[in-house]
Short mmCIF file of C-alpha atoms in Angstrom, two decimals:
data_model
loop_
_atom_site.label_atom_id
_atom_site.label_comp_id
_atom_site.label_asym_id
_atom_site.label_seq_id
_atom_site.Cartn_x
_atom_site.Cartn_y
_atom_site.Cartn_z
CA MET A 1 -5.74 -27.52 -6.88
CA ASP A 2 -3.70 -29.24 -10.13
CA LYS A 3 -0.75 -28.53 -11.27
CA LYS A 4 -0.70 -25.73 -13.61
CA LYS A 5 -2.79 -24.11 -11.26
CA ARG A 6 -0.56 -23.67 -8.59
CA THR A 7 2.43 -22.74 -10.94
CA ASN A 8 0.00 -19.99 -12.64
CA GLU A 9 1.92 -16.19 -12.08
CA TRP A 10 -0.87 -13.86 -13.36
CA GLY A 11 -1.45 -13.07 -9.97
CA ARG A 12 2.09 -11.83 -9.34
CA HIS A 13 2.30 -10.09 -13.07
CA ARG A 14 -1.06 -8.56 -12.28
CA VAL A 15 0.49 -6.81 -8.83
CA GLN A 16 4.16 -6.15 -11.28
CA ILE A 17 2.53 -4.85 -13.86
CA LEU A 18 0.13 -2.17 -11.69
CA TRP A 19 3.31 -1.11 -10.45
CA ALA A 20 5.07 -0.26 -13.19
CA PHE A 21 2.54 1.23 -14.61
CA LEU A 22 2.44 3.76 -10.89
CA SER A 23 5.71 4.36 -10.72
CA ASN A 24 5.84 5.24 -14.82
CA SER A 25 2.11 7.04 -14.64
CA TYR A 26 3.44 10.77 -15.79
CA LEU A 27 1.74 9.76 -19.27
CA ALA A 28 2.42 13.35 -20.58
CA GLY A 29 6.31 12.96 -20.78
CA PHE A 30 5.31 9.92 -23.03
CA ALA A 31 3.18 12.50 -25.41
CA LYS A 32 5.76 15.51 -25.15
CA GLY A 33 9.33 13.55 -24.86
CA ARG A 34 10.65 14.87 -21.61
CA ILE A 35 10.04 13.52 -18.08
CA TYR A 36 8.88 14.77 -15.00
CA GLN A 37 10.83 17.14 -12.64
CA GLY A 38 8.10 17.69 -9.74
CA LYS A 39 8.75 16.66 -6.05
CA LEU A 40 8.23 12.87 -5.83
CA LYS A 41 12.05 12.62 -7.75
CA ASN A 42 13.47 13.36 -4.06
CA LEU A 43 12.47 9.81 -3.39
CA CYS A 44 13.58 6.67 -4.38
CA VAL A 45 11.18 3.92 -6.05
CA PRO A 46 12.43 0.11 -4.87
CA GLY A 47 12.35 -1.41 -8.15
CA LEU A 48 15.55 -0.72 -10.64
CA ASN A 49 13.32 2.00 -12.73
CA CYS A 50 15.58 4.02 -14.77
CA TYR A 51 14.29 8.63 -13.52
CA SER A 52 14.78 9.27 -17.05
CA CYS A 53 12.15 7.73 -18.16
CA PRO A 54 9.89 9.75 -19.44
CA GLY A 55 6.97 8.78 -17.18
CA ALA A 56 9.05 8.09 -14.50
CA LEU A 57 7.48 9.67 -10.88
CA GLY A 58 10.25 8.63 -8.94
CA SER A 59 14.11 8.26 -8.28
CA CYS A 60 16.07 4.57 -9.55
CA PRO A 61 17.92 4.19 -6.10
CA VAL A 62 21.29 2.58 -7.96
CA GLY A 63 21.26 5.84 -10.22
CA ALA A 64 21.01 7.70 -7.26
CA MET A 65 23.42 5.94 -5.15
CA GLN A 66 25.89 6.83 -7.92
CA ALA A 67 25.09 10.59 -8.34
CA VAL A 68 25.47 11.18 -4.54
CA VAL A 69 28.77 9.08 -4.52
CA GLY A 70 30.35 10.71 -8.00
CA SER A 71 29.10 13.93 -6.41
CA TRP A 72 32.19 16.43 -5.43
CA ASN A 73 30.39 17.26 -1.90
CA PHE A 74 29.15 14.39 -0.41
CA LYS A 75 30.98 10.50 -1.24
CA LEU A 76 29.57 8.90 1.37
CA ALA A 77 25.43 8.26 0.45
CA PHE A 78 23.90 7.85 3.43
CA TYR A 79 20.04 8.70 2.03
CA VAL A 80 20.35 5.94 -0.73
CA ALA A 81 22.23 3.33 1.61
CA GLY A 82 19.72 3.82 4.12
CA PHE A 83 16.81 3.28 1.77
CA LEU A 84 18.64 0.38 0.51
CA MET A 85 19.17 -1.16 3.95
CA PHE A 86 15.21 -0.36 4.75
CA ILE A 87 13.71 -2.27 1.87
CA GLY A 88 16.24 -4.85 2.10
CA ALA A 89 15.85 -5.88 5.19
CA LEU A 90 12.01 -5.64 5.54
CA THR A 91 11.64 -7.36 2.13
CA GLY A 92 14.78 -8.79 1.07
CA ARG A 93 14.36 -9.43 -2.93
CA PHE A 94 10.18 -9.70 -2.48
CA VAL A 95 10.92 -6.54 -4.48
CA CYS A 96 12.83 -7.86 -7.44
CA GLY A 97 9.61 -10.45 -8.05
CA TRP A 98 6.84 -8.13 -7.28
CA LEU A 99 7.78 -4.90 -7.65
CA CYS A 100 10.91 -4.01 -10.21
CA PRO A 101 9.53 -3.20 -13.69
CA PHE A 102 12.98 -4.66 -15.47
CA GLY A 103 12.06 -7.60 -13.50
CA LEU A 104 8.47 -7.70 -15.54
CA ILE A 105 9.87 -7.85 -19.00
CA GLN A 106 12.44 -10.13 -18.13
CA ASP A 107 9.29 -12.77 -16.76
CA LEU A 108 6.85 -12.10 -19.50
CA LEU A 109 9.80 -12.38 -22.19
CA HIS A 110 10.96 -15.94 -20.81
CA LYS A 111 7.37 -16.63 -21.87
CA ILE A 112 7.49 -16.93 -25.16
CA PRO A 113 8.20 -20.61 -26.05
CA PHE A 114 11.48 -21.86 -27.24
CA LEU A 115 13.22 -24.72 -28.50
CA LYS A 116 16.20 -25.65 -25.02
CA LYS A 117 14.99 -23.19 -22.10
CA ILE A 118 18.21 -23.42 -19.88
CA ASN A 119 17.99 -23.50 -16.79
CA THR A 120 21.41 -24.04 -15.74
CA PHE A 121 25.33 -24.47 -16.51
CA PRO A 122 28.80 -24.97 -15.80
CA GLY A 123 29.78 -21.53 -14.51
CA ASP A 124 26.24 -20.50 -13.34
CA ARG A 125 26.92 -19.66 -9.52
CA LEU A 126 30.19 -18.79 -9.96
CA LEU A 127 28.67 -16.03 -12.30
CA ARG A 128 26.24 -14.88 -10.64
CA LYS A 129 28.67 -13.62 -7.85
CA MET A 130 29.03 -11.09 -10.53
CA LYS A 131 26.30 -8.58 -9.88
CA TYR A 132 28.72 -8.17 -7.05
CA VAL A 133 31.61 -7.21 -8.50
CA ILE A 134 29.27 -4.81 -10.74
CA PHE A 135 27.65 -3.01 -7.38
CA LEU A 136 31.31 -2.52 -5.88
CA VAL A 137 33.22 -1.60 -9.20
CA PHE A 138 31.06 0.35 -11.76
CA VAL A 139 27.69 1.51 -8.41
CA LEU A 140 30.63 2.76 -5.35
CA LEU A 141 34.09 2.46 -6.89
CA MET A 142 34.60 4.01 -10.08
CA PRO A 143 31.93 7.49 -9.81
CA MET A 144 33.83 7.76 -6.35
CA PHE A 145 37.47 7.49 -7.70
CA VAL A 146 37.12 8.07 -11.50
CA VAL A 147 35.78 11.43 -11.75
CA ASP A 148 36.41 14.45 -13.83
CA LEU A 149 38.86 17.95 -12.56
CA LEU A 150 36.16 19.07 -10.20
CA GLY A 151 35.92 16.38 -8.59
CA GLN A 152 32.39 14.68 -10.24
CA GLY A 153 32.13 11.22 -11.11
CA ALA A 154 30.10 10.33 -13.58
CA PRO A 155 27.09 7.32 -12.87
CA TYR A 156 29.64 4.72 -14.73
CA PHE A 157 26.55 1.81 -14.29
CA CYS A 158 24.03 3.75 -15.78
CA LYS A 159 26.56 4.87 -18.75
CA LEU A 160 28.05 1.40 -19.32
CA ILE A 161 25.05 -1.27 -18.63
CA CYS A 162 22.21 -0.71 -17.53
CA PRO A 163 19.66 -2.01 -20.10
CA ALA A 164 16.63 -0.56 -17.87
CA GLY A 165 18.34 2.77 -18.23
CA THR A 166 18.26 2.26 -22.41
CA LEU A 167 14.28 0.67 -22.37
CA GLU A 168 13.02 3.02 -20.47
CA GLY A 169 14.96 6.28 -21.08
CA GLY A 170 16.51 5.67 -24.07
CA LEU A 171 14.76 4.36 -27.00
CA PRO A 172 11.08 6.85 -26.15
CA LEU A 173 13.33 9.89 -25.58
CA VAL A 174 15.76 9.21 -28.53
CA LEU A 175 12.60 8.49 -30.57
CA LEU A 176 10.81 11.30 -29.63
CA ASN A 177 13.30 14.00 -28.98
CA LYS A 178 14.75 14.92 -32.90
CA GLY A 179 17.60 16.60 -31.61
CA MET A 180 18.63 14.13 -28.86
CA ARG A 181 18.73 11.51 -32.81
CA GLY A 182 21.65 13.83 -34.13
CA ALA A 183 23.63 13.42 -30.71
CA ILE A 184 23.77 9.02 -30.36
CA GLY A 185 27.06 7.93 -30.90
CA TRP A 186 28.66 4.33 -30.50
CA LEU A 187 27.63 4.48 -26.62
CA TYR A 188 24.11 4.38 -27.26
CA ALA A 189 24.98 1.59 -30.25
CA TRP A 190 26.84 -0.54 -27.21
CA LYS A 191 24.01 -0.15 -24.67
CA ASN A 192 21.54 -1.10 -27.43
CA VAL A 193 23.57 -4.51 -28.71
CA LEU A 194 23.71 -5.24 -24.52
CA LEU A 195 19.88 -4.40 -24.04
CA ALA A 196 19.09 -6.85 -27.16
CA VAL A 197 21.63 -9.41 -25.42
CA ILE A 198 19.64 -9.54 -22.46
CA LEU A 199 15.94 -9.41 -24.03
CA ILE A 200 16.96 -12.27 -26.16
CA LEU A 201 18.35 -14.41 -22.83
CA SER A 202 15.20 -14.09 -21.13
CA VAL A 203 13.82 -15.90 -23.58
CA ILE A 204 16.28 -18.77 -22.73
CA ILE A 205 17.67 -18.22 -19.20
CA TYR A 206 15.01 -16.86 -16.27
CA ARG A 207 15.79 -13.43 -15.41
CA PRO A 208 19.35 -13.58 -16.30
CA PHE A 209 20.17 -9.97 -15.71
CA CYS A 210 18.62 -9.80 -12.40
CA LYS A 211 21.04 -13.50 -12.06
CA TYR A 212 24.31 -11.81 -13.13
CA ILE A 213 24.71 -8.19 -13.62
CA CYS A 214 21.59 -6.18 -10.99
CA PRO A 215 23.19 -4.30 -8.57
CA LEU A 216 20.11 -3.47 -6.68
CA GLY A 217 19.22 -7.41 -6.72
CA ALA A 218 22.89 -7.87 -5.21
CA VAL A 219 22.19 -5.48 -2.27
CA TYR A 220 19.21 -7.02 -1.92
CA SER A 221 20.80 -10.35 -1.53
CA LEU A 222 22.29 -9.13 1.50
CA PHE A 223 20.17 -8.71 3.53
CA GLN A 224 17.67 -11.51 2.68
CA PRO A 225 18.91 -13.93 5.26
CA VAL A 226 18.19 -11.62 7.72
CA SER A 227 15.03 -9.91 5.94
CA VAL A 228 11.94 -9.41 8.47
CA PHE A 229 9.81 -10.72 5.74
CA ARG A 230 11.04 -14.65 5.69
CA TYR A 231 10.16 -18.45 3.88
CA LYS A 232 9.68 -20.64 6.96
CA VAL A 233 9.69 -24.36 6.79
CA ASP A 234 7.66 -26.55 9.07
CA GLN A 235 9.82 -29.63 9.38
CA GLU A 236 7.48 -32.07 10.72
CA LEU A 237 4.81 -30.80 7.36
CA CYS A 238 7.79 -31.25 4.56
CA THR A 239 7.92 -34.94 3.01
CA HIS A 240 10.75 -34.04 1.08
CA CYS A 241 9.82 -34.80 -1.70
CA GLY A 242 11.48 -31.64 -3.99
CA ALA A 243 8.42 -29.86 -5.84
CA CYS A 244 9.79 -26.44 -3.95
CA ALA A 245 13.37 -27.36 -5.79
CA LYS A 246 12.15 -28.16 -9.09
CA VAL A 247 9.41 -25.24 -9.48
CA CYS A 248 12.53 -22.87 -8.56
CA LYS A 249 13.36 -20.74 -11.63
CA MET A 250 16.14 -19.00 -9.54
CA GLN A 251 17.33 -22.73 -8.59
CA VAL A 252 17.16 -22.60 -5.16
CA ASN A 253 16.01 -25.44 -2.44
CA PRO A 254 13.36 -24.04 -0.63
CA VAL A 255 13.80 -26.71 2.05
CA LYS A 256 17.52 -26.68 2.75
CA THR A 257 17.63 -22.33 2.40
CA PRO A 258 14.14 -20.47 2.84
CA ASN A 259 16.12 -17.43 3.03
CA HIS A 260 18.32 -17.95 0.08
CA PRO A 261 20.12 -14.94 -1.34
CA GLU A 262 19.09 -15.71 -4.61
CA CYS A 263 15.15 -16.07 -3.91
CA ILE A 264 13.29 -13.12 -5.68
CA ARG A 265 10.44 -14.19 -3.05
CA CYS A 266 7.82 -14.99 -6.19
CA GLY A 267 6.24 -17.25 -4.25
CA ARG A 268 5.80 -20.01 -6.69
CA CYS A 269 7.26 -22.96 -4.61
CA THR A 270 5.18 -21.87 -1.54
CA LYS A 271 1.73 -22.27 -3.85
CA ILE A 272 3.35 -25.99 -5.04
CA CYS A 273 3.86 -27.31 -1.84
CA PRO A 274 1.77 -29.95 -0.95
CA THR A 275 1.68 -30.22 2.69
CA GLY A 276 1.88 -26.09 3.16
CA ALA A 277 5.56 -26.80 4.58
CA LEU A 278 6.80 -23.78 2.82
CA ASN A 279 5.07 -20.93 4.12
CA THR A 280 6.07 -16.56 5.29
CA ASN A 281 6.36 -15.14 8.34
CA VAL A 282 2.66 -13.78 7.51
CA GLY A 283 0.54 -16.31 6.39
CA LYS A 284 0.07 -17.91 2.46
CA PHE A 285 1.50 -16.06 0.17
CA GLY A 286 1.65 -15.88 -3.76
CA LYS A 287 -1.55 -17.09 -5.05
CA MET B 1 25.75 -27.12 1.69
CA LYS B 2 24.50 -27.79 5.79
CA GLU B 3 20.69 -27.95 5.67
CA LYS B 4 18.38 -26.49 7.79
CA ASN B 5 18.40 -28.38 11.80
CA LYS B 6 15.08 -28.26 13.36
CA LYS B 7 15.25 -26.16 15.70
CA GLY B 8 15.13 -23.61 12.28
CA ARG B 9 18.20 -22.96 12.46
CA GLU B 10 20.08 -21.57 8.83
CA LEU B 11 22.80 -21.98 6.73
CA SER B 12 24.09 -18.54 8.38
CA GLY B 13 23.41 -20.49 12.30
CA LEU B 14 20.84 -17.75 12.77
CA SER B 15 17.86 -18.61 14.24
CA ASP B 16 14.75 -17.42 12.51
CA ARG B 17 14.09 -15.37 15.70
CA THR B 18 17.67 -14.09 15.09
CA ALA B 19 17.63 -13.46 12.04
CA MET B 20 14.44 -11.66 12.46
CA LYS B 21 15.52 -9.55 15.43
CA ILE B 22 18.42 -8.25 13.35
CA GLY B 23 16.44 -7.70 10.14
CA ILE B 24 13.98 -4.99 12.50
CA GLY B 25 18.12 -3.28 13.63
CA ILE B 26 19.03 -2.62 9.93
CA THR B 27 15.36 -1.31 9.28
CA ILE B 28 15.53 0.66 12.36
CA LEU B 29 19.46 1.84 11.48
CA GLY B 30 18.67 2.45 7.48
CA LEU B 31 15.48 4.83 8.86
CA ILE B 32 18.56 6.38 11.10
CA PHE B 33 20.40 6.52 7.66
CA MET B 34 18.26 7.75 5.45
CA ALA B 35 17.13 10.94 7.87
CA PHE B 36 20.72 11.86 8.72
CA GLY B 37 21.34 11.74 4.89
CA ILE B 38 18.36 13.82 3.89
CA TRP B 39 19.66 16.13 7.17
CA ARG B 40 22.63 16.86 5.20
CA GLY B 41 21.03 17.88 1.93
CA GLU B 42 21.90 14.59 -0.07
CA MET B 43 17.89 14.56 -0.78
CA ALA B 44 19.25 17.29 -3.27
CA VAL B 45 21.70 16.26 -5.06
CA VAL B 46 19.35 12.96 -5.82
CA PHE B 47 16.44 15.39 -7.08
CA GLU B 48 19.06 17.74 -9.15
CA LYS B 49 20.04 14.62 -11.01
CA ALA B 50 16.43 12.89 -11.41
CA VAL B 51 15.11 15.99 -12.69
CA ASN B 52 17.07 16.50 -15.85
CA ILE B 53 17.83 13.74 -18.49
CA CYS B 54 20.69 12.13 -17.63
CA MET B 55 22.60 11.48 -20.75
CA GLU B 56 24.97 9.10 -19.50
CA CYS B 57 22.11 6.71 -18.66
CA ILE B 58 19.77 7.13 -21.22
CA GLY B 59 23.73 6.54 -23.62
CA ILE B 60 24.25 9.70 -24.85
CA GLY B 61 26.46 11.77 -22.37
#
């Protein structure tokens, strides 16, 4: 198999597109400018998918977490925390690579040719820790403690940062509703600027949102070293050729740390490995 | 960074088998947490938030 064929990612992209469609298949919402209000919204989807997207059938786990910790009668979110633990411990960051609609958008944008693609830069490693701070501050602490007179906290990550909410919810709803167009202000402008910056950066840097900002990826990454679905290296077959590390867009060396928190399980490394030394515990993957 | 040693131990010092056992434990704990959260009514809060347009999420609120 030639190298081009082994690094072809359209198999994974097809799964991402299918999942993005399935989880946003309330087409009437796009036609009428409203959101789905059925019982499926009780359930969280595994990826970052705004529940105010007109097509969304399920709830965004990050939004759901903020809703519960920010509510006056609950402060601990067992339902959402349990969901994140379940998905994270079962699959690690597989969701980031295969089931997140915003990850798909960044993947596709990165395919656009650009003069110089940036793989890493000084401060890259440190900047990747920022997603943990964002999770702690904007998803947990602020909704919990920065509250109104009734004791209700706002979803600060959604409100101030989330570009997925702007892209999937803000833009279509504002375009489809005349009333909402009259209500937009500085916050809407700020979020659109942020979205534009992230989309432009995605052309140059692979998945900048996932690497530096995403609180959902931060949570899943904590479970990756102990996840049930995992990568393994057969040291006897490995020739240390470095092909896997070279092909990794998240700058992980899978031979050193096959279950590194930054790995999004895209499967490029397992496909490129010439000796089949790098594999998963459920067999060959990513073809 | 230390390399993974020949017995298959990773940076965390855990063998694959131990790491997987911990993963299975957390998966089960996650299910218990979910059940407890549903029992105490958290799902209703999620539902309530998700079926109304979240003005903050879309940058209007």
